[in-house]
Amino acid sequence: MAAQSAAPRVLVVEDEPNIRELVCLHLRHEGYTCEPEPDGAAALKRAEAEPFDLMVLDVMLPGLDGLSLCRAVRNGRINADVPILMLTARREESDKVVGLESGADDYLTKPFGVRELVARARALLRRPRRS
Ligand code: CA
């Protein structure tokens, strides 16, 4: 982190436009560079092509679901150690476990407060990257 001077780049993968725009608005307000992406498969292509500092992934996505996307990113080369925050509409404990087992670092259940999301994003960006 010490050598990092550019704004953290966050990939936000969410197909619901209102949530995507709200999340990006607040992340940008926080000083981050936000890259919005509505489609899971397109998001994976981006994750395989360029490094990100954080990813916010919705579970229910067109193209490729968020859990599969999370696993694919973890098994990829460029963003294998990126912090990942999962979003889901489901509340069941088992879904939370599946999310964390698929390689997510943190988890938010919809409806969530955007200030909580920003606080968790900030915490994930402060964490040392796994290696
Ligand atoms: Ca969705």
PDB file of N, CA and C in Angstrom, residues 10-37 56 85 87 108-119 121:
ATOM      1  N   VAL A  10     -11.876  -0.068  -8.434  1.00  0.00           N
ATOM      2  CA  VAL A  10     -12.867  -1.023  -7.942  1.00  0.00           C
ATOM      3  C   VAL A  10     -13.743  -1.481  -9.110  1.00  0.00           C
ATOM      4  N   LEU A  11     -13.830  -2.786  -9.316  1.00  0.00           N
ATOM      5  CA  LEU A  11     -14.746  -3.350 -10.308  1.00  0.00           C
ATOM      6  C   LEU A  11     -16.057  -3.672  -9.604  1.00  0.00           C
ATOM      7  N   VAL A  12     -17.138  -3.037 -10.049  1.00  0.00           N
ATOM      8  CA  VAL A  12     -18.453  -3.253  -9.445  1.00  0.00           C
ATOM      9  C   VAL A  12     -19.319  -4.031 -10.431  1.00  0.00           C
ATOM     10  N   VAL A  13     -19.622  -5.298 -10.099  1.00  0.00           N
ATOM     11  CA  VAL A  13     -20.389  -6.160 -11.002  1.00  0.00           C
ATOM     12  C   VAL A  13     -21.783  -6.343 -10.423  1.00  0.00           C
ATOM     13  N   GLU A  14     -22.727  -5.678 -11.042  1.00  0.00           N
ATOM     14  CA  GLU A  14     -24.114  -5.670 -10.559  1.00  0.00           C
ATOM     15  C   GLU A  14     -25.012  -5.340 -11.744  1.00  0.00           C
ATOM     16  N   ASP A  15     -26.024  -6.204 -11.988  1.00  0.00           N
ATOM     17  CA  ASP A  15     -26.876  -5.999 -13.155  1.00  0.00           C
ATOM     18  C   ASP A  15     -28.035  -5.052 -12.884  1.00  0.00           C
ATOM     19  N   GLU A  16     -28.326  -4.763 -11.603  1.00  0.00           N
ATOM     20  CA  GLU A  16     -29.407  -3.829 -11.312  1.00  0.00           C
ATOM     21  C   GLU A  16     -28.849  -2.403 -11.392  1.00  0.00           C
ATOM     22  N   PRO A  17     -29.313  -1.626 -12.392  1.00  0.00           N
ATOM     23  CA  PRO A  17     -28.704  -0.318 -12.655  1.00  0.00           C
ATOM     24  C   PRO A  17     -28.747   0.628 -11.450  1.00  0.00           C
ATOM     25  N   ASN A  18     -29.859   0.622 -10.713  1.00  0.00           N
ATOM     26  CA  ASN A  18     -29.975   1.554  -9.584  1.00  0.00           C
ATOM     27  C   ASN A  18     -28.920   1.273  -8.521  1.00  0.00           C
ATOM     28  N   ILE A  19     -28.733  -0.016  -8.209  1.00  0.00           N
ATOM     29  CA  ILE A  19     -27.751  -0.380  -7.188  1.00  0.00           C
ATOM     30  C   ILE A  19     -26.344  -0.113  -7.705  1.00  0.00           C
ATOM     31  N   ARG A  20     -26.100  -0.491  -8.973  1.00  0.00           N
ATOM     32  CA  ARG A  20     -24.768  -0.281  -9.559  1.00  0.00           C
ATOM     33  C   ARG A  20     -24.387   1.195  -9.510  1.00  0.00           C
ATOM     34  N   GLU A  21     -25.320   2.044  -9.897  1.00  0.00           N
ATOM     35  CA  GLU A  21     -25.018   3.478  -9.936  1.00  0.00           C
ATOM     36  C   GLU A  21     -24.860   4.056  -8.537  1.00  0.00           C
ATOM     37  N   LEU A  22     -25.679   3.597  -7.611  1.00  0.00           N
ATOM     38  CA  LEU A  22     -25.581   4.082  -6.229  1.00  0.00           C
ATOM     39  C   LEU A  22     -24.229   3.700  -5.610  1.00  0.00           C
ATOM     40  N   VAL A  23     -23.852   2.437  -5.814  1.00  0.00           N
ATOM     41  CA  VAL A  23     -22.568   1.963  -5.266  1.00  0.00           C
ATOM     42  C   VAL A  23     -21.416   2.753  -5.883  1.00  0.00           C
ATOM     43  N   CYS A  24     -21.444   2.918  -7.198  1.00  0.00           N
ATOM     44  CA  CYS A  24     -20.354   3.634  -7.874  1.00  0.00           C
ATOM     45  C   CYS A  24     -20.299   5.095  -7.443  1.00  0.00           C
ATOM     46  N   LEU A  25     -21.461   5.703  -7.296  1.00  0.00           N
ATOM     47  CA  LEU A  25     -21.505   7.097  -6.860  1.00  0.00           C
ATOM     48  C   LEU A  25     -20.777   7.269  -5.530  1.00  0.00           C
ATOM     49  N   HIS A  26     -21.067   6.370  -4.600  1.00  0.00           N
ATOM     50  CA  HIS A  26     -20.481   6.498  -3.261  1.00  0.00           C
ATOM     51  C   HIS A  26     -19.004   6.094  -3.239  1.00  0.00           C
ATOM     52  N   LEU A  27     -18.628   5.124  -4.057  1.00  0.00           N
ATOM     53  CA  LEU A  27     -17.209   4.747  -4.119  1.00  0.00           C
ATOM     54  C   LEU A  27     -16.390   5.871  -4.731  1.00  0.00           C
ATOM     55  N   ARG A  28     -16.965   6.529  -5.747  1.00  0.00           N
ATOM     56  CA  ARG A  28     -16.255   7.660  -6.360  1.00  0.00           C
ATOM     57  C   ARG A  28     -16.148   8.814  -5.389  1.00  0.00           C
ATOM     58  N   HIS A  29     -17.207   9.020  -4.620  1.00  0.00           N
ATOM     59  CA  HIS A  29     -17.196  10.078  -3.600  1.00  0.00           C
ATOM     60  C   HIS A  29     -16.086   9.814  -2.588  1.00  0.00           C
ATOM     61  N   GLU A  30     -15.789   8.540  -2.376  1.00  0.00           N
ATOM     62  CA  GLU A  30     -14.741   8.113  -1.438  1.00  0.00           C
ATOM     63  C   GLU A  30     -13.347   8.303  -2.055  1.00  0.00           C
ATOM     64  N   GLY A  31     -13.312   8.632  -3.337  1.00  0.00           N
ATOM     65  CA  GLY A  31     -12.038   8.862  -4.003  1.00  0.00           C
ATOM     66  C   GLY A  31     -11.544   7.683  -4.812  1.00  0.00           C
ATOM     67  N   TYR A  32     -12.370   6.631  -4.937  1.00  0.00           N
ATOM     68  CA  TYR A  32     -11.959   5.461  -5.699  1.00  0.00           C
ATOM     69  C   TYR A  32     -12.357   5.618  -7.160  1.00  0.00           C
ATOM     70  N   THR A  33     -11.658   4.896  -8.020  1.00  0.00           N
ATOM     71  CA  THR A  33     -12.052   4.800  -9.419  1.00  0.00           C
ATOM     72  C   THR A  33     -12.973   3.605  -9.548  1.00  0.00           C
ATOM     73  N   CYS A  34     -14.199   3.836 -10.011  1.00  0.00           N
ATOM     74  CA  CYS A  34     -15.190   2.768 -10.067  1.00  0.00           C
ATOM     75  C   CYS A  34     -15.436   2.350 -11.506  1.00  0.00           C
ATOM     76  N   GLU A  35     -15.300   1.053 -11.766  1.00  0.00           N
ATOM     77  CA  GLU A  35     -15.565   0.492 -13.090  1.00  0.00           C
ATOM     78  C   GLU A  35     -16.839  -0.340 -13.011  1.00  0.00           C
ATOM     79  N   PRO A  36     -17.966   0.176 -13.508  1.00  0.00           N
ATOM     80  CA  PRO A  36     -19.216  -0.577 -13.434  1.00  0.00           C
ATOM     81  C   PRO A  36     -19.312  -1.628 -14.537  1.00  0.00           C
ATOM     82  N   GLU A  37     -19.865  -2.797 -14.194  1.00  0.00           N
ATOM     83  CA  GLU A  37     -20.014  -3.874 -15.180  1.00  0.00           C
ATOM     84  C   GLU A  37     -21.285  -4.654 -14.854  1.00  0.00           C
ATOM     85  N   VAL A  56     -16.486  -5.735  -6.143  1.00  0.00           N
ATOM     86  CA  VAL A  56     -17.791  -5.874  -5.503  1.00  0.00           C
ATOM     87  C   VAL A  56     -18.634  -6.700  -6.470  1.00  0.00           C
ATOM     88  N   LEU A  85     -15.799  -8.412  -2.228  1.00  0.00           N
ATOM     89  CA  LEU A  85     -16.983  -8.207  -1.389  1.00  0.00           C
ATOM     90  C   LEU A  85     -18.198  -8.689  -2.177  1.00  0.00           C
ATOM     91  N   LEU A  87     -22.284  -9.389  -2.825  1.00  0.00           N
ATOM     92  CA  LEU A  87     -23.620  -8.868  -2.525  1.00  0.00           C
ATOM     93  C   LEU A  87     -24.641  -9.956  -2.844  1.00  0.00           C
ATOM     94  N   LEU A 108     -22.237  -8.864   2.015  1.00  0.00           N
ATOM     95  CA  LEU A 108     -23.327  -7.959   2.398  1.00  0.00           C
ATOM     96  C   LEU A 108     -24.632  -8.491   1.837  1.00  0.00           C
ATOM     97  N   THR A 109     -25.675  -8.493   2.657  1.00  0.00           N
ATOM     98  CA  THR A 109     -26.983  -8.958   2.218  1.00  0.00           C
ATOM     99  C   THR A 109     -27.859  -7.760   1.870  1.00  0.00           C
ATOM    100  N   LYS A 110     -28.503  -7.840   0.696  1.00  0.00           N
ATOM    101  CA  LYS A 110     -29.436  -6.784   0.293  1.00  0.00           C
ATOM    102  C   LYS A 110     -30.730  -6.902   1.094  1.00  0.00           C
ATOM    103  N   PRO A 111     -31.374  -5.813   1.440  1.00  0.00           N
ATOM    104  CA  PRO A 111     -30.921  -4.449   1.169  1.00  0.00           C
ATOM    105  C   PRO A 111     -29.859  -4.019   2.178  1.00  0.00           C
ATOM    106  N   PHE A 112     -28.790  -3.424   1.668  1.00  0.00           N
ATOM    107  CA  PHE A 112     -27.716  -2.979   2.539  1.00  0.00           C
ATOM    108  C   PHE A 112     -27.641  -1.463   2.505  1.00  0.00           C
ATOM    109  N   GLY A 113     -27.063  -0.885   3.542  1.00  0.00           N
ATOM    110  CA  GLY A 113     -26.826   0.548   3.560  1.00  0.00           C
ATOM    111  C   GLY A 113     -25.554   0.841   2.798  1.00  0.00           C
ATOM    112  N   VAL A 114     -25.589   1.839   1.926  1.00  0.00           N
ATOM    113  CA  VAL A 114     -24.423   2.104   1.089  1.00  0.00           C
ATOM    114  C   VAL A 114     -23.240   2.598   1.929  1.00  0.00           C
ATOM    115  N   ARG A 115     -23.534   3.202   3.068  1.00  0.00           N
ATOM    116  CA  ARG A 115     -22.431   3.632   3.943  1.00  0.00           C
ATOM    117  C   ARG A 115     -21.718   2.429   4.548  1.00  0.00           C
ATOM    118  N   GLU A 116     -22.486   1.371   4.825  1.00  0.00           N
ATOM    119  CA  GLU A 116     -21.848   0.148   5.324  1.00  0.00           C
ATOM    120  C   GLU A 116     -20.978  -0.466   4.241  1.00  0.00           C
ATOM    121  N   LEU A 117     -21.477  -0.446   2.998  1.00  0.00           N
ATOM    122  CA  LEU A 117     -20.683  -0.981   1.894  1.00  0.00           C
ATOM    123  C   LEU A 117     -19.372  -0.217   1.755  1.00  0.00           C
ATOM    124  N   VAL A 118     -19.439   1.103   1.815  1.00  0.00           N
ATOM    125  CA  VAL A 118     -18.227   1.914   1.681  1.00  0.00           C
ATOM    126  C   VAL A 118     -17.259   1.630   2.829  1.00  0.00           C
ATOM    127  N   ALA A 119     -17.799   1.477   4.052  1.00  0.00           N
ATOM    128  CA  ALA A 119     -16.948   1.183   5.212  1.00  0.00           C
ATOM    129  C   ALA A 119     -16.251  -0.162   5.042  1.00  0.00           C
ATOM    130  N   ALA A 121     -15.657  -1.678   2.145  1.00  0.00           N
ATOM    131  CA  ALA A 121     -14.699  -1.532   1.049  1.00  0.00           C
ATOM    132  C   ALA A 121     -13.404  -0.911   1.568  1.00  0.00           C
TER     133      ALA A 121
END
